[in-house]
XYZ file of C-alpha atoms in Angstrom:
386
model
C 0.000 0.000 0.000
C 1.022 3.496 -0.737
C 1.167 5.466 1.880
C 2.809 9.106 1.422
C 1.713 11.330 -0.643
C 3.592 15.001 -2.279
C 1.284 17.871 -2.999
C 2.540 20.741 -5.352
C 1.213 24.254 -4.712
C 3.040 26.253 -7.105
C 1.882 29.463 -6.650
C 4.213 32.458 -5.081
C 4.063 36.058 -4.475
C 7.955 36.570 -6.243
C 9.638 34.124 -8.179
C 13.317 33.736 -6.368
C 16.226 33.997 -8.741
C 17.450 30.379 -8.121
C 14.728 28.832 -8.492
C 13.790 26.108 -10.914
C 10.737 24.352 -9.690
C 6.906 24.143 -11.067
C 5.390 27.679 -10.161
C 3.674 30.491 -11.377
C 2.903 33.891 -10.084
C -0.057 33.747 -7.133
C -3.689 35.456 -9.150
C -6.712 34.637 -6.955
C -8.723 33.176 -10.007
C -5.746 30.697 -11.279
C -5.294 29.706 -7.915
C -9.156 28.963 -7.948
C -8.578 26.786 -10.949
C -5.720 25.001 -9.746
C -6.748 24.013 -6.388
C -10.338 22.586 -8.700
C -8.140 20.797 -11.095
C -5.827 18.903 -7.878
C -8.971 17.733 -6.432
C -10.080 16.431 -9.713
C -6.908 15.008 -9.689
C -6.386 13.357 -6.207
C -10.190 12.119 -6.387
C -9.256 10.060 -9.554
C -6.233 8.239 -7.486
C -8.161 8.095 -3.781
C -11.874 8.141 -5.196
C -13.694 9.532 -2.265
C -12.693 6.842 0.533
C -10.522 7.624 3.096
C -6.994 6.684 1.853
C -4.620 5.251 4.901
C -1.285 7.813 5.418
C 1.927 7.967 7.300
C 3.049 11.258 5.479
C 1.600 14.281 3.605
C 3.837 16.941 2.118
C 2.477 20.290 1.008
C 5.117 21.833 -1.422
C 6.183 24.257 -3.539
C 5.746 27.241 -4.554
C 4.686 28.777 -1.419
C 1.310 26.576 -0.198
C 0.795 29.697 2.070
C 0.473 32.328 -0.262
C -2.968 30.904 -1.135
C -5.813 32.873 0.474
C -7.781 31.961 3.672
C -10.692 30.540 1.542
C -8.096 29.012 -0.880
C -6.098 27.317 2.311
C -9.081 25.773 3.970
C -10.563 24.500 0.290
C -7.408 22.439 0.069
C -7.176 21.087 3.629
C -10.757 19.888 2.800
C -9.930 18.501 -0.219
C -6.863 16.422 1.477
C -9.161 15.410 4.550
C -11.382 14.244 1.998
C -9.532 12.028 0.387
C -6.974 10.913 3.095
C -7.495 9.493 6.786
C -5.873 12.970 8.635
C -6.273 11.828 12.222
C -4.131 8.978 11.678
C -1.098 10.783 9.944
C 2.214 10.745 11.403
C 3.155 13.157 9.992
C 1.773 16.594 7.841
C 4.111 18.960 6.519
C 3.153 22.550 4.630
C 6.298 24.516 3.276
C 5.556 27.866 4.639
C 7.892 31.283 3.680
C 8.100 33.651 6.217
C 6.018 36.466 6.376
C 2.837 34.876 4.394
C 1.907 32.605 8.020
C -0.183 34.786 9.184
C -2.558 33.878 12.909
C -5.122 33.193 11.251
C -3.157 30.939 8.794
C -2.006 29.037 11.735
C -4.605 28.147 13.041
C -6.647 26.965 10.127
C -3.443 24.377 9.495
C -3.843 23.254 13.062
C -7.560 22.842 13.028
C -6.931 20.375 10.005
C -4.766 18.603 11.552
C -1.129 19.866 10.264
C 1.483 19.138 12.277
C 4.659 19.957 11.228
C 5.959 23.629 9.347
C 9.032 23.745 6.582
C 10.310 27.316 6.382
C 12.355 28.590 3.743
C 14.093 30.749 5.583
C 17.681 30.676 2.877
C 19.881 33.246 4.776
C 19.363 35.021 8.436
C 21.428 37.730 6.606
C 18.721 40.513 4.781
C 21.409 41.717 2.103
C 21.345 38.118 0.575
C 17.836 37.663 1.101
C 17.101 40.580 -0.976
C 20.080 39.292 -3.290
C 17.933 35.949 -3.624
C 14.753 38.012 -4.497
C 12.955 36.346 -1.395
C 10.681 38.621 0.322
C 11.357 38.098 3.512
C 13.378 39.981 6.220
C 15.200 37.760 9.534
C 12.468 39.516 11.450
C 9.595 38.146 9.856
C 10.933 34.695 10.630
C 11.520 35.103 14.220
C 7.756 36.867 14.431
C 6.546 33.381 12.624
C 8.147 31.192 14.424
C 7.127 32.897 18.086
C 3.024 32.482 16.352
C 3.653 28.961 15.660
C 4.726 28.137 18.687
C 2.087 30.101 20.506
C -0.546 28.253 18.362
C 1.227 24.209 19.660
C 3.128 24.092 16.288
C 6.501 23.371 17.431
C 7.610 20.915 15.112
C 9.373 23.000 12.729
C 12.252 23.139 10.077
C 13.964 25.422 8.689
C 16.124 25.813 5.271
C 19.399 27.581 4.813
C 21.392 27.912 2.011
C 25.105 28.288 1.396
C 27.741 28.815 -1.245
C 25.407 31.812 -2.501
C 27.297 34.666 -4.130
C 28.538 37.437 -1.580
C 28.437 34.727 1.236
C 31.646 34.057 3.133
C 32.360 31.660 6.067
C 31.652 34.444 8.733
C 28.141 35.512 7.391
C 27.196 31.618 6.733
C 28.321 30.964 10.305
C 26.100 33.888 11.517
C 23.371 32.222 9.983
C 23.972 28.861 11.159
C 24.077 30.894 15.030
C 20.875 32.449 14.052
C 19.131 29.547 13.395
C 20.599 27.475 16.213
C 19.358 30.000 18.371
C 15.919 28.993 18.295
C 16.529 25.484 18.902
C 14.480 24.123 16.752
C 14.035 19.922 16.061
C 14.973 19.834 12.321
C 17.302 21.992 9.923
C 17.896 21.442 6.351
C 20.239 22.841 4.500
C 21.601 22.918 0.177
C 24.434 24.389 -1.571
C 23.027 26.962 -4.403
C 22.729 25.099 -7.711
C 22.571 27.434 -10.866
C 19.723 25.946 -12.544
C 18.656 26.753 -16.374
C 15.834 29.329 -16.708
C 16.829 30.794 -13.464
C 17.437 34.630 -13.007
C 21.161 33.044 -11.305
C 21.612 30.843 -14.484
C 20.997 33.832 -16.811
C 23.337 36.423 -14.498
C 25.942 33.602 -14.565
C 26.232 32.836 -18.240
C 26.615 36.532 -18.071
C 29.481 36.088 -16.156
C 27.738 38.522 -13.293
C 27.582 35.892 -11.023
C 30.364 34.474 -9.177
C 29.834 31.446 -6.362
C 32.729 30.997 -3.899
C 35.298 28.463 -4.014
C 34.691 24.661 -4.171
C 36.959 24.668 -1.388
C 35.222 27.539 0.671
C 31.742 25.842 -0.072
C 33.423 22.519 1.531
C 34.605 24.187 4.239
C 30.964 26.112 4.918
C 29.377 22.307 4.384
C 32.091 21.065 6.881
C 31.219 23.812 9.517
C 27.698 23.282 9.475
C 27.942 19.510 10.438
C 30.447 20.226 13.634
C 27.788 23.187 14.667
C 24.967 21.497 13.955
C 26.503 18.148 16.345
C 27.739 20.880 19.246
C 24.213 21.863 19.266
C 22.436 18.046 19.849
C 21.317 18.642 15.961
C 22.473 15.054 14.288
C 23.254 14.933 9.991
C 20.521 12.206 9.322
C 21.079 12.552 5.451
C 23.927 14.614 3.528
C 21.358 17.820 3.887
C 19.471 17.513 6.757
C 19.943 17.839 10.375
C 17.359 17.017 13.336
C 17.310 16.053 16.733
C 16.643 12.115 17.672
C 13.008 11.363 16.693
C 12.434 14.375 14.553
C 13.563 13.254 11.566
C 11.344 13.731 8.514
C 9.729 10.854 7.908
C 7.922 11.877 4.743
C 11.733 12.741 3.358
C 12.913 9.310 4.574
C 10.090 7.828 2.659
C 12.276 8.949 -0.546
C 15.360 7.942 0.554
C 14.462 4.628 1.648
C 12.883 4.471 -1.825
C 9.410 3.344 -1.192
C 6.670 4.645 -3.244
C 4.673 7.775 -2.840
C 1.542 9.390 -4.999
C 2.680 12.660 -6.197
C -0.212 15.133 -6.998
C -0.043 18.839 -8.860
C 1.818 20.076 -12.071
C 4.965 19.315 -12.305
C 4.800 16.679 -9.213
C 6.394 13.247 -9.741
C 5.331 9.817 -8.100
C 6.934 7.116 -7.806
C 4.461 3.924 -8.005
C 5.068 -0.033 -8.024
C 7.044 -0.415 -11.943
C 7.176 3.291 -12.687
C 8.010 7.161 -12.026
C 5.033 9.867 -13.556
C 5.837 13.053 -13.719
C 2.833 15.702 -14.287
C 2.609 18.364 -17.240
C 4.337 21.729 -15.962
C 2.024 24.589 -17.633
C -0.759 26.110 -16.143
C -3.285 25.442 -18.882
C -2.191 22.002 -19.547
C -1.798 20.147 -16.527
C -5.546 22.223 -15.578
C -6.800 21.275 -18.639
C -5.761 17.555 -18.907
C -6.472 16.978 -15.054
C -10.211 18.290 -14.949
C -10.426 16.310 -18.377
C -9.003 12.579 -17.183
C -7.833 13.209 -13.523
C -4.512 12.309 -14.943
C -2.516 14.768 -15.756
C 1.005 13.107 -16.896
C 3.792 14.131 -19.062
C 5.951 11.168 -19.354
C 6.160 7.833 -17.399
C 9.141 6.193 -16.776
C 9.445 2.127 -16.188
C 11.143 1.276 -13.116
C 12.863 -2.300 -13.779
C 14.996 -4.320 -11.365
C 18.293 -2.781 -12.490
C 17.000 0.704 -12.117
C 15.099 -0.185 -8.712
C 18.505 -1.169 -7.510
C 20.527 1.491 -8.686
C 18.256 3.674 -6.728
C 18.300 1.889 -3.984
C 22.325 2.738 -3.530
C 21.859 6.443 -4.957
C 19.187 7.387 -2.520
C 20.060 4.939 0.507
C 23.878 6.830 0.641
C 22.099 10.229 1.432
C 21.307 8.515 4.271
C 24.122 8.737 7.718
C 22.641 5.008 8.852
C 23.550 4.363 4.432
C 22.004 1.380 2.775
C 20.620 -1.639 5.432
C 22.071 -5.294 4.108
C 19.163 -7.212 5.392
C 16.757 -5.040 3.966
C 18.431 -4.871 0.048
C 18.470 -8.971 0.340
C 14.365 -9.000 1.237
C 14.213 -6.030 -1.653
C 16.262 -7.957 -4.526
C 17.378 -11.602 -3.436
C 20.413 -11.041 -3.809
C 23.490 -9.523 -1.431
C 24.992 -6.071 -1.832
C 28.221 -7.775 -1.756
C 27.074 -9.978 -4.468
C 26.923 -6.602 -7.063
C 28.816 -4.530 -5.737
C 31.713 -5.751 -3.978
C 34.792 -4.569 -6.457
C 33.313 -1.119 -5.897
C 32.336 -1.084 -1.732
C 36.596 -2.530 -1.526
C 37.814 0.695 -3.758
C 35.386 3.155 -2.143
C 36.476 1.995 1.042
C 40.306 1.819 0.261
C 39.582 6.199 -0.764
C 38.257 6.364 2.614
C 34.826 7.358 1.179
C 32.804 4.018 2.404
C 32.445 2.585 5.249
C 31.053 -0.888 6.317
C 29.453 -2.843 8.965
C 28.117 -6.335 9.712
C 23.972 -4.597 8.866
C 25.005 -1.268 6.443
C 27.480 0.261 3.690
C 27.313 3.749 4.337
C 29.166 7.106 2.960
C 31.695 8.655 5.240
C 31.688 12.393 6.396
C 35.231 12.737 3.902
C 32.869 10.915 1.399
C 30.136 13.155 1.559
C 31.992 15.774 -0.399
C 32.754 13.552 -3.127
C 28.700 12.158 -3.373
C 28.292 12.470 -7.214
C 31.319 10.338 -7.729
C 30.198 7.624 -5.183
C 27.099 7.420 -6.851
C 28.076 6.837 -10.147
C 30.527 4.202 -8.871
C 27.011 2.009 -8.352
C 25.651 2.414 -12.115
C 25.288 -0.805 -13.322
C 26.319 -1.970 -16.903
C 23.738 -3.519 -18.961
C 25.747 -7.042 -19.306
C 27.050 -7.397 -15.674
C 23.036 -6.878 -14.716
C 22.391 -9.716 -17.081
C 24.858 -11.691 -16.063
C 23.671 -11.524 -12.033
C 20.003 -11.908 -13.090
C 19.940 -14.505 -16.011
């Protein structure tokens, strides 16, 4: 049974320059279409029962830059469709500044219990370099209503290796947002991204990141603050104190399946990845129309099931569990991959116990090249699974 389920709300007061997901200026009447078309196109995957969950996700976009009316049409449509009460967990990306009281407490009459804020920077020159709205003040203001309203569980994002930052202002930040002592922190190095403002300034050449080196070192500070502060690295991005992990992340790194509902939202289902049309007018169009509003499907075979599993299982501190890739595959790690665990481990970039194979904190840095270390070649696949 599928049991988690990502929700894309991609509307947003400004568009941030480094952005490159699904999303589309907030108008009151497109949002009014959208949020019609999402029902149509949840009801056609849940039909009106009440679907079992362990973990919602409402993404974006900004999910709170919808109107009042707008907010609690949605939270009906989801309680609808999915058994609320009995969630472990229900997450709404929130940017600060658009969460207002009233806001609040509409998410924790339906049942929301946990808030992702994109906070980026606790610095307001690279805030406004960012083009995020947003000032520091407006996230301490949000944070003090949420936790007036019982809504402690809360995350927040940072960002490093922006242009302009340097050690000392990403360490200020990383202060900042320790001060508030809050049970999860995520954090991602910029990526310049086609048909981003960044991408366009870049090509330009007016656009400089710091250092590979520098960025390592900002990457290396954050873990060793984020552990003198009881805040342990549970994947290569994310930080959180015991218990609070997110468990509708983990749901992607342990590579289980999840609905995915909106434009431009993937899912990943038994034998396949979807991923929805992007526009406005299409995916609106195609998901009042058929309730299925899909660009391209991908077929998920054995080979690619596996590939995944190592790829997304590495992000992971605890890394990929033995036992549980024998139940997946019948077969042993050790059994594929040996030759390249023994090299990876020799670089000092793996490590292994009797239960896990797992990434070191030195190996971390080098992630894309441990990954592509477990791509498997067409014949050796054939050769294990003939």
């Amino acid at each position: 049974m599928i049991t988690s389920a990502y929700i894309h709300i991609p509307f947003c007061e400004k568009i941030c320059h480094y952005c490159d997901f699904t999303k589309f200026f907030y108008q009151e009447k497109m949002a009014d279409e959208y949020l019609a078309a999402l029902a149509n196109e949840i009801n056609f995957y849940l039909s009106d029962k009440k679907h079992p969950m362990r973990t919602i996700f409402v993404g974006g976009g900004t999910p709170t830059a919808l109107n009042l009316a707008q907010l609690e049409y949605l939270l009906q449509t989801i309680d609808k469709h999915m058994d609320v009460p009995n969630v472990e967990e229900y997450t709404f990306e929130a940017n600060p500044g658009d969460l207002n009281e009233d806001k609040i407490k509409l998410l924790r009459m339906y049942g929301v219990n946990r808030i992702s804020m994109g906070v980026q920077s606790f610095d307001n020159q690279l805030l406004e370099d960012l083009g995020r709205l947003h000032r520091v003040k407006d996230v301490e203001e949000n944070i003090n209503h949420l936790i007036k309203h019982g809504l402690t569980n809360i995350s927040i994002d940072l960002m490093y290796g922006l242009p302009n930052q340097t050690i000392e202002i990403f360490n200020d930040s990383i202060e900042k947002a320790l001060s508030f002592d809050l049970p999860h922190y995520s954090t991602y190095s910029l990526q310049i991204e086609p048909k981003t403002v960044f991408y366009q300034r870049h090509q330009k050449g007016k656009l400089h990141k710091p250092p590979e080196e520098v960025e390592a070192s900002m990457f290396e500070l954050l873990i060793e603050k984020m552990k003198q502060h009881g805040k342990f690295q549970y994947e290569v991005s994310n930080f959180a104190e015991p218990g609070y992990e997110s468990k509708h992340n983990l749901t992607y790194w342990d590579n289980n399946y999840y609905y995915g509902f909106g434009a431009g939202a993937s899912g990943y289902l038994p034998g396949k990845r979807h991923i929805n049309l992007r526009p406005f007018p299409a995916y609106v169009k195609e998901a009042n129309a058929s309730g299925q509003p899909i660009l391209h499907i991908d077929e998920v075979g054995k080979k690619e099931q596996i590939e995944e599993e190592m790829f997304l299982g590495l992000r992971k501190r605890t890394g990929v569990n033995k036992n549980v890739f024998k139940q997946k595959y019948n077969v042993t790690i050790d059994q594929i991959y040996q030759e390249q665990i023994q090299d990876l481990i020799a670089r000092s970039w793996l490590e292994e116990t009797s239960d896990y194979v797992r990434m070191t904190e030195k190996g971390q840095l080098f992630g894309n090249e441990v990954f592509q270390r477990f791509l498997l070649d067409d014949q050796e696949f054939n050769k294990l699974f003939k």
